[in-house]
Structure formats: C-alpha cells, structure tokens
PDB file of C-alpha atoms and ligand atoms in Angstrom:
ATOM      1  CA  MET A   1     -35.126 -20.354 -21.410  1.00 44.00           C
ATOM      2  CA  THR A   2     -32.405 -18.683 -19.913  1.00 41.00           C
ATOM      3  CA  SER A   3     -32.098 -18.253 -15.887  1.00 42.00           C
ATOM      4  CA  GLU A   4     -31.051 -15.468 -14.432  1.00 48.00           C
ATOM      5  CA  ILE A   5     -28.406 -15.701 -11.465  1.00 47.00           C
ATOM      6  CA  LYS A   6     -28.989 -13.106  -9.297  1.00 42.00           C
ATOM      7  CA  ILE A   7     -25.785 -11.680  -7.432  1.00 43.00           C
ATOM      8  CA  GLU A   8     -26.429  -9.624  -4.555  1.00 44.00           C
ATOM      9  CA  LYS A   9     -24.458  -6.248  -5.639  1.00 54.00           C
ATOM     10  CA  LYS A  10     -21.745  -5.521  -3.082  1.00 66.00           C
ATOM     11  CA  THR A  11     -20.012  -1.982  -2.676  1.00 80.00           C
ATOM     12  CA  ARG A  12     -17.346  -1.884  -5.847  1.00 92.00           C
ATOM     13  CA  MET A  13     -16.236   1.903  -4.784  1.00 96.00           C
ATOM     14  CA  ILE A  14     -15.194   3.733  -1.586  1.00 96.00           C
ATOM     15  CA  ILE A  15     -14.428   7.017  -1.994  1.00 96.00           C
ATOM     16  CA  VAL A  16     -12.515   9.222   0.992  1.00 96.00           C
ATOM     17  CA  ALA A  17     -12.496  12.988   0.911  1.00 94.00           C
ATOM     18  CA  ALA A  18     -11.069  15.275   3.435  1.00 92.00           C
ATOM     19  CA  PRO A  19      -9.274  18.590   3.276  1.00 88.00           C
ATOM     20  CA  SER A  20      -5.652  18.097   2.358  1.00 82.00           C
ATOM     21  CA  GLY A  21      -3.533  17.058   5.436  1.00 84.00           C
ATOM     22  CA  ALA A  22      -6.369  15.648   7.291  1.00 87.00           C
ATOM     23  CA  GLY A  23      -4.817  12.457   7.254  1.00 86.00           C
ATOM     24  CA  LYS A  24      -7.031  10.427   4.670  1.00 88.00           C
ATOM     25  CA  SER A  25      -4.190   9.250   2.649  1.00 87.00           C
ATOM     26  CA  SER A  26      -2.941   7.406   5.887  1.00 91.00           C
ATOM     27  CA  PHE A  27      -6.279   5.787   6.282  1.00 95.00           C
ATOM     28  CA  VAL A  28      -6.667   4.792   2.278  1.00 95.00           C
ATOM     29  CA  GLU A  29      -3.199   3.340   2.444  1.00 93.00           C
ATOM     30  CA  LYS A  30      -3.183   1.273   5.673  1.00 96.00           C
ATOM     31  CA  ILE A  31      -6.683   0.038   5.325  1.00 97.00           C
ATOM     32  CA  SER A  32      -5.549  -1.402   1.684  1.00 96.00           C
ATOM     33  CA  ALA A  33      -2.356  -2.841   3.118  1.00 96.00           C
ATOM     34  CA  GLU A  34      -4.558  -4.587   5.689  1.00 97.00           C
ATOM     35  CA  ASP A  35      -7.454  -5.997   3.478  1.00 96.00           C
ATOM     36  CA  LEU A  36      -6.546  -7.363   0.536  1.00 96.00           C
ATOM     37  CA  ARG A  37      -9.825  -7.150  -0.845  1.00 96.00           C
ATOM     38  CA  LEU A  38      -9.435  -3.254  -1.531  1.00 97.00           C
ATOM     39  CA  HIS A  39      -7.185  -1.633  -3.963  1.00 96.00           C
ATOM     40  CA  ASP A  40      -5.822   1.698  -3.528  1.00 95.00           C
ATOM     41  CA  ILE A  41      -6.215   3.626  -7.086  1.00 94.00           C
ATOM     42  CA  ILE A  42      -3.430   5.704  -7.876  1.00 95.00           C
ATOM     43  CA  THR A  43      -4.419   8.675  -9.488  1.00 96.00           C
ATOM     44  CA  TYR A  44      -2.682  11.152 -11.859  1.00 98.00           C
ATOM     45  CA  THR A  45      -1.362  14.708 -10.792  1.00 98.00           C
ATOM     46  CA  THR A  46       0.754  17.622 -12.312  1.00 98.00           C
ATOM     47  CA  ARG A  47       1.880  18.678  -8.788  1.00 95.00           C
ATOM     48  CA  GLU A  48       5.675  18.831  -7.733  1.00 94.00           C
ATOM     49  CA  MET A  49       6.692  15.802  -5.932  1.00 94.00           C
ATOM     50  CA  ARG A  50       7.381  16.249  -2.220  1.00 88.00           C
ATOM     51  CA  HIS A  51      10.483  15.178  -0.483  1.00 85.00           C
ATOM     52  CA  HIS A  52       9.061  11.787   0.682  1.00 87.00           C
ATOM     53  CA  GLU A  53       7.228  10.953  -2.746  1.00 93.00           C
ATOM     54  CA  SER A  54       8.384   8.975  -5.674  1.00 96.00           C
ATOM     55  CA  GLN A  55       6.873   7.965  -8.864  1.00 97.00           C
ATOM     56  CA  GLY A  56       3.701   6.016  -8.507  1.00 95.00           C
ATOM     57  CA  LYS A  57       3.710   6.970  -4.841  1.00 92.00           C
ATOM     58  CA  PRO A  58       1.317   7.992  -3.853  1.00 91.00           C
ATOM     59  CA  TYR A  59       0.644   9.897  -7.486  1.00 95.00           C
ATOM     60  CA  PHE A  60       1.702   9.357 -11.544  1.00 98.00           C
ATOM     61  CA  PHE A  61       3.331  12.744 -11.685  1.00 98.00           C
ATOM     62  CA  ILE A  62       3.307  14.229 -15.081  1.00 98.00           C
ATOM     63  CA  THR A  63       3.535  17.411 -16.436  1.00 98.00           C
ATOM     64  CA  LYS A  64       0.624  19.739 -17.296  1.00 98.00           C
ATOM     65  CA  ASP A  65       1.220  19.217 -21.365  1.00 98.00           C
ATOM     66  CA  GLU A  66       0.977  15.453 -20.694  1.00 98.00           C
ATOM     67  CA  PHE A  67      -2.139  15.791 -18.416  1.00 98.00           C
ATOM     68  CA  LEU A  68      -3.633  18.106 -21.099  1.00 98.00           C
ATOM     69  CA  LYS A  69      -3.101  15.461 -23.809  1.00 98.00           C
ATOM     70  CA  LYS A  70      -4.590  12.565 -21.783  1.00 98.00           C
ATOM     71  CA  GLN A  71      -7.447  14.609 -20.814  1.00 97.00           C
ATOM     72  CA  SER A  72      -8.297  15.324 -24.676  1.00 97.00           C
ATOM     73  CA  GLU A  73      -8.053  11.646 -25.286  1.00 97.00           C
ATOM     74  CA  ASP A  74     -10.712  10.968 -22.619  1.00 95.00           C
ATOM     75  CA  PHE A  75      -8.075   9.020 -20.655  1.00 97.00           C
ATOM     76  CA  PHE A  76      -9.802  10.419 -17.045  1.00 96.00           C
ATOM     77  CA  ILE A  77     -12.775   8.967 -15.850  1.00 95.00           C
ATOM     78  CA  GLU A  78     -12.950  12.439 -13.586  1.00 95.00           C
ATOM     79  CA  TRP A  79     -10.454  15.463 -13.272  1.00 96.00           C
ATOM     80  CA  ALA A  80     -10.255  18.594 -11.709  1.00 95.00           C
ATOM     81  CA  GLN A  81      -8.196  21.413 -10.353  1.00 93.00           C
ATOM     82  CA  VAL A  82      -7.251  21.057  -6.750  1.00 86.00           C
ATOM     83  CA  HIS A  83      -5.762  24.239  -5.373  1.00 79.00           C
ATOM     84  CA  THR A  84      -3.405  25.071  -8.028  1.00 86.00           C
ATOM     85  CA  ASN A  85      -2.739  21.814  -9.509  1.00 95.00           C
ATOM     86  CA  LEU A  86      -4.395  19.192 -11.916  1.00 97.00           C
ATOM     87  CA  TYR A  87      -5.463  15.690 -10.260  1.00 97.00           C
ATOM     88  CA  GLY A  88      -7.503  12.920 -12.377  1.00 97.00           C
ATOM     89  CA  THR A  89      -8.404   9.573 -11.954  1.00 96.00           C
ATOM     90  CA  SER A  90      -8.113   7.023 -15.007  1.00 96.00           C
ATOM     91  CA  TYR A  91     -10.731   4.359 -16.455  1.00 95.00           C
ATOM     92  CA  GLU A  92      -7.419   2.261 -16.571  1.00 95.00           C
ATOM     93  CA  GLN A  93      -6.375   1.963 -12.891  1.00 95.00           C
ATOM     94  CA  VAL A  94     -10.181   1.422 -11.841  1.00 95.00           C
ATOM     95  CA  ASN A  95     -10.934  -1.274 -14.470  1.00 94.00           C
ATOM     96  CA  LEU A  96      -7.432  -3.034 -13.665  1.00 94.00           C
ATOM     97  CA  ALA A  97      -8.778  -3.347  -9.908  1.00 95.00           C
ATOM     98  CA  TRP A  98     -12.371  -4.649 -10.909  1.00 94.00           C
ATOM     99  CA  ALA A  99     -10.446  -7.078 -13.436  1.00 94.00           C
ATOM    100  CA  ARG A 100      -8.729  -8.377 -10.268  1.00 95.00           C
ATOM    101  CA  ASP A 101     -12.232  -8.596  -8.342  1.00 94.00           C
ATOM    102  CA  LYS A 102     -10.748  -5.884  -5.954  1.00 96.00           C
ATOM    103  CA  VAL A 103     -13.185  -3.112  -4.522  1.00 96.00           C
ATOM    104  CA  VAL A 104     -11.702   0.200  -5.505  1.00 96.00           C
ATOM    105  CA  ILE A 105     -10.934   2.679  -2.780  1.00 96.00           C
ATOM    106  CA  MET A 106      -9.521   6.043  -3.452  1.00 93.00           C
ATOM    107  CA  ASP A 107      -8.744   9.659  -1.766  1.00 91.00           C
ATOM    108  CA  ILE A 108      -9.991  12.328  -3.815  1.00 90.00           C
ATOM    109  CA  ASP A 109     -11.022  15.910  -3.313  1.00 87.00           C
ATOM    110  CA  ILE A 110     -14.578  16.882  -3.056  1.00 88.00           C
ATOM    111  CA  GLN A 111     -15.179  17.874  -6.861  1.00 87.00           C
ATOM    112  CA  GLY A 112     -14.297  14.542  -7.594  1.00 89.00           C
ATOM    113  CA  VAL A 113     -16.818  12.990  -5.274  1.00 91.00           C
ATOM    114  CA  ALA A 114     -19.683  14.612  -7.192  1.00 89.00           C
ATOM    115  CA  THR A 115     -18.643  13.454 -10.661  1.00 91.00           C
ATOM    116  CA  PHE A 116     -18.172   9.725  -9.096  1.00 90.00           C
ATOM    117  CA  LYS A 117     -21.442   9.620  -7.823  1.00 90.00           C
ATOM    118  CA  SER A 118     -23.056  10.626 -10.885  1.00 91.00           C
ATOM    119  CA  LYS A 119     -21.322   7.762 -12.916  1.00 91.00           C
ATOM    120  CA  PHE A 120     -21.219   5.329 -10.272  1.00 92.00           C
ATOM    121  CA  PRO A 121     -24.402   5.723  -7.508  1.00 91.00           C
ATOM    122  CA  ASP A 122     -23.538   2.892  -5.716  1.00 91.00           C
ATOM    123  CA  ALA A 123     -20.096   4.145  -4.633  1.00 95.00           C
ATOM    124  CA  LYS A 124     -19.972   4.655  -0.684  1.00 96.00           C
ATOM    125  CA  THR A 125     -18.773   8.097   0.454  1.00 96.00           C
ATOM    126  CA  VAL A 126     -17.045   8.907   3.659  1.00 97.00           C
ATOM    127  CA  PHE A 127     -15.435  12.088   4.824  1.00 96.00           C
ATOM    128  CA  ILE A 128     -12.535  12.595   7.070  1.00 96.00           C
ATOM    129  CA  LEU A 129     -12.585  15.761   9.443  1.00 95.00           C
ATOM    130  CA  PRO A 130      -9.621  17.259  11.155  1.00 94.00           C
ATOM    131  CA  PRO A 131     -10.208  18.133  14.734  1.00 94.00           C
ATOM    132  CA  SER A 132     -10.129  21.685  13.589  1.00 93.00           C
ATOM    133  CA  ILE A 133      -8.485  24.200  11.017  1.00 93.00           C
ATOM    134  CA  ASP A 134      -5.513  25.179  13.326  1.00 93.00           C
ATOM    135  CA  GLU A 135      -4.722  21.473  13.852  1.00 94.00           C
ATOM    136  CA  LEU A 136      -4.984  20.850  10.096  1.00 94.00           C
ATOM    137  CA  LYS A 137      -2.790  23.691   9.407  1.00 94.00           C
ATOM    138  CA  ARG A 138      -0.313  22.507  11.814  1.00 94.00           C
ATOM    139  CA  ARG A 139      -0.396  19.183  10.146  1.00 91.00           C
ATOM    140  CA  VAL A 140       0.067  20.154   6.652  1.00 91.00           C
ATOM    141  CA  ILE A 141       3.330  22.524   7.735  1.00 92.00           C
ATOM    142  CA  LYS A 142       4.860  19.267   9.661  1.00 90.00           C
ATOM    143  CA  ARG A 143       3.978  16.933   6.730  1.00 85.00           C
ATOM    144  CA  ASP A 144       5.544  19.434   3.905  1.00 82.00           C
ATOM    145  CA  GLY A 145       8.390  20.226   6.407  1.00 87.00           C
ATOM    146  CA  ALA A 146       7.609  24.008   5.790  1.00 89.00           C
ATOM    147  CA  PRO A 147       4.379  25.777   5.104  1.00 91.00           C
ATOM    148  CA  PRO A 148       3.684  25.121   1.404  1.00 88.00           C
ATOM    149  CA  PRO A 149       3.571  28.177  -1.016  1.00 87.00           C
ATOM    150  CA  ASP A 150      -0.415  27.683  -1.289  1.00 85.00           C
ATOM    151  CA  LEU A 151      -1.274  27.217   2.416  1.00 91.00           C
ATOM    152  CA  ASP A 152      -3.672  29.859   2.540  1.00 91.00           C
ATOM    153  CA  VAL A 153      -5.608  28.668  -0.333  1.00 88.00           C
ATOM    154  CA  ARG A 154      -5.581  25.189   0.854  1.00 87.00           C
ATOM    155  CA  MET A 155      -7.197  26.081   4.268  1.00 92.00           C
ATOM    156  CA  GLN A 156      -9.821  28.401   2.608  1.00 92.00           C
ATOM    157  CA  ASN A 157     -10.443  25.242   0.689  1.00 88.00           C
ATOM    158  CA  ALA A 158     -10.600  23.004   3.728  1.00 92.00           C
ATOM    159  CA  GLU A 159     -13.221  24.970   4.948  1.00 93.00           C
ATOM    160  CA  LYS A 160     -15.083  25.334   2.082  1.00 91.00           C
ATOM    161  CA  GLU A 161     -14.932  21.460   1.638  1.00 91.00           C
ATOM    162  CA  MET A 162     -15.757  20.763   5.655  1.00 93.00           C
ATOM    163  CA  ALA A 163     -18.935  22.472   5.250  1.00 94.00           C
ATOM    164  CA  LYS A 164     -20.023  19.866   2.812  1.00 93.00           C
ATOM    165  CA  ALA A 165     -19.272  17.130   5.146  1.00 94.00           C
ATOM    166  CA  HIS A 166     -23.184  16.107   5.618  1.00 94.00           C
ATOM    167  CA  GLU A 167     -23.229  14.953   2.240  1.00 93.00           C
ATOM    168  CA  PHE A 168     -21.336  12.176   2.623  1.00 96.00           C
ATOM    169  CA  ASP A 169     -22.695   8.652   3.941  1.00 96.00           C
ATOM    170  CA  VAL A 170     -20.209   8.806   6.625  1.00 97.00           C
ATOM    171  CA  GLN A 171     -18.284  11.154   8.368  1.00 97.00           C
ATOM    172  CA  ILE A 172     -15.436  10.419  10.922  1.00 97.00           C
ATOM    173  CA  VAL A 173     -13.081  13.050  12.921  1.00 96.00           C
ATOM    174  CA  ASN A 174      -9.436  12.120  12.609  1.00 94.00           C
ATOM    175  CA  ASP A 175      -8.226  13.275  16.193  1.00 93.00           C
ATOM    176  CA  ILE A 176      -6.582  10.399  17.756  1.00 93.00           C
ATOM    177  CA  PHE A 177      -5.606   8.227  14.530  1.00 94.00           C
ATOM    178  CA  ASP A 178      -5.920   4.632  16.224  1.00 96.00           C
ATOM    179  CA  ARG A 179      -9.442   5.561  17.348  1.00 97.00           C
ATOM    180  CA  SER A 180     -10.540   7.236  14.312  1.00 96.00           C
ATOM    181  CA  PHE A 181      -8.717   4.403  12.072  1.00 97.00           C
ATOM    182  CA  ALA A 182     -10.503   1.521  13.838  1.00 97.00           C
ATOM    183  CA  GLU A 183     -13.918   3.529  13.218  1.00 97.00           C
ATOM    184  CA  PHE A 184     -13.159   3.710   9.480  1.00 97.00           C
ATOM    185  CA  LYS A 185     -12.122  -0.022   9.135  1.00 97.00           C
ATOM    186  CA  LYS A 186     -15.483  -1.091  10.720  1.00 97.00           C
ATOM    187  CA  THR A 187     -17.620   1.392   8.424  1.00 97.00           C
ATOM    188  CA  VAL A 188     -15.539  -0.088   5.301  1.00 96.00           C
ATOM    189  CA  GLU A 189     -15.897  -3.446   6.570  1.00 95.00           C
ATOM    190  CA  ASN A 190     -19.467  -3.087   6.976  1.00 94.00           C
ATOM    191  CA  TRP A 191     -19.924  -2.031   3.326  1.00 94.00           C
ATOM    192  CA  ILE A 192     -17.515  -4.750   1.729  1.00 92.00           C
ATOM    193  CA  GLY A 193     -19.329  -7.707   3.961  1.00 83.00           C
TER     194      GLY A 193
HETATM  195  P1  5GP B 201      -2.134  16.481  -2.368  1.00 70.50           P
HETATM  196  O1  5GP B 201      -1.577  17.398  -3.374  1.00 70.50           O
HETATM  197  O2  5GP B 201      -1.853  17.215  -0.935  1.00 70.50           O
HETATM  198  O3  5GP B 201      -1.513  14.913  -2.392  1.00 70.50           O
HETATM  199  O4  5GP B 201      -3.845  16.586  -2.824  1.00 70.50           O
HETATM  200  C1  5GP B 201      -4.572  17.531  -3.127  1.00 70.50           C
HETATM  201  C2  5GP B 201      -6.117  16.838  -3.295  1.00 70.50           C
HETATM  202  O5  5GP B 201      -6.130  16.234  -4.394  1.00 70.50           O
HETATM  203  C3  5GP B 201      -6.590  15.906  -2.045  1.00 70.50           C
HETATM  204  O6  5GP B 201      -7.716  16.315  -1.505  1.00 70.50           O
HETATM  205  C4  5GP B 201      -6.575  14.524  -2.883  1.00 70.50           C
HETATM  206  O7  5GP B 201      -7.462  14.029  -2.368  1.00 70.50           O
HETATM  207  C5  5GP B 201      -7.133  15.273  -4.293  1.00 70.50           C
HETATM  208  N1  5GP B 201      -6.978  14.249  -5.604  1.00 70.50           N
HETATM  209  C6  5GP B 201      -6.081  12.966  -5.342  1.00 70.50           C
HETATM  210  N2  5GP B 201      -6.022  12.742  -6.582  1.00 70.50           N
HETATM  211  C7  5GP B 201      -7.312  13.129  -7.292  1.00 70.50           C
HETATM  212  C8  5GP B 201      -8.170  12.666  -8.252  1.00 70.50           C
HETATM  213  O8  5GP B 201      -7.813  12.008  -9.179  1.00 70.50           O
HETATM  214  N3  5GP B 201      -9.481  13.376  -8.580  1.00 70.50           N
HETATM  215  C9  5GP B 201      -9.854  14.602  -7.769  1.00 70.50           C
HETATM  216  N4  5GP B 201     -10.717  15.222  -8.005  1.00 70.50           N
HETATM  217  N5  5GP B 201      -8.864  14.853  -6.826  1.00 70.50           N
HETATM  218  C10 5GP B 201      -7.677  14.328  -6.371  1.00 70.50           C
END
C-alpha cells in the first residue's frame, strides 16, 4: 500500500502585467532582489537594446531570425508580438527556477497572461496601472530619453490593456512608488505564504 503525502499547493507563478512604462519592471526587479524565494524570469525579445540595457538585462536580445527558429523548435511556452517586436518566455527559464524551488515572477504583456493562465491555471496575476495615460506618456519619454518611434502605438495599446485590468486577481495603481510597492509586496507575500 502506498501512502500519499499531501503537500499544500503554494503559488508557483506570479504574473505581473501593465502597460509599458507603468513601472512593472521596477516592481518585479525590486521584489525579486528583496525576497529570495522569487525568481525573475528573463524573457527573449527582438527589440533593440535601450541605452541602459545589456545582454540578459532585462532581456535576452536576439534577432528576428533567431527568434523564429526558436519558435519553430517549440522553445517558447508563450510568445507574442508586443507593439512592433516579438517577445517570448522559454520553458528552460521557468524550469530552471522551479528546479531551484523558487516561485517564478515575471512581467509580460496582457496577451501573454491569457496564455499562461490557460497553461498554469494556479498562476496569480497582478495588474499595475499608471495614474493616467498622460503620466504614462511622460514616464515612457523620460525612461527612453526621447519619445520612442512607436509611442502612439504604445499609448493606444496601453488604453486597451487598462480596460482589461479587472480580469486580474489584483490591481495596483503606481502613483507614489514606495506606497504602491509596499502594497504589491504585501500581495505577493500573501500568495507565497
Ligand atoms: P519593453 O519593450 O517596453 O521592455 O516591453 C514591452 C512589453 O513586452 C512589456 O509589456 C513587457 O512586459 C512585455 N514582455 C516582455 N517579455 C514578454 C514575454 O515573454 N511575453 C509577452 N507576452 N510579453 C512580454
């Protein structure tokens, strides 16, 4: 006779979404530096590196050909075109985190959230909202040092994404970073016990 050990299921995946520029990567980077139970997944992109970025920080930057090859080899759990570029999350990165008994945390766009939820229904989701579209635009320009060429597309997408915020487990407005981050941290800590 085999005895079954019941292990209480904790959240093993936390997905953070927000319009680009709302500050979600700062939330995810800060919390994963502070809480070693979490592992911030590095995803792949075909977009150009920004001035403060490097390989692996915050993405693995690859060419479109490399991306398409990986895609045809079933390398990605999920991939999507976001704005004008391709982004994807690999099985490898998620498995690496789980092999180390970490809770996966990642920031992806709203299309990716639906795919992850269908593959991992226990995943928890949080949506970070900017205080307004004007403030979002200002932050994107400041972050990039100049208006990015696809600024208008990004703002239109942001409005569409924000209309879906209610589909997430939790919504947090990033108005004052310290206040919003404290709220975010409390939420995540509750989930991972
Ligand atoms: P940015 O180019 O401004 O860093 O990111 C653009 C958007 O792509 C952000 O909303 C970011 O969360 C999202 N993103 C990053 N990696 C992935 C991914 O693997 N899958 C999906 N669907 N979105 C991603």
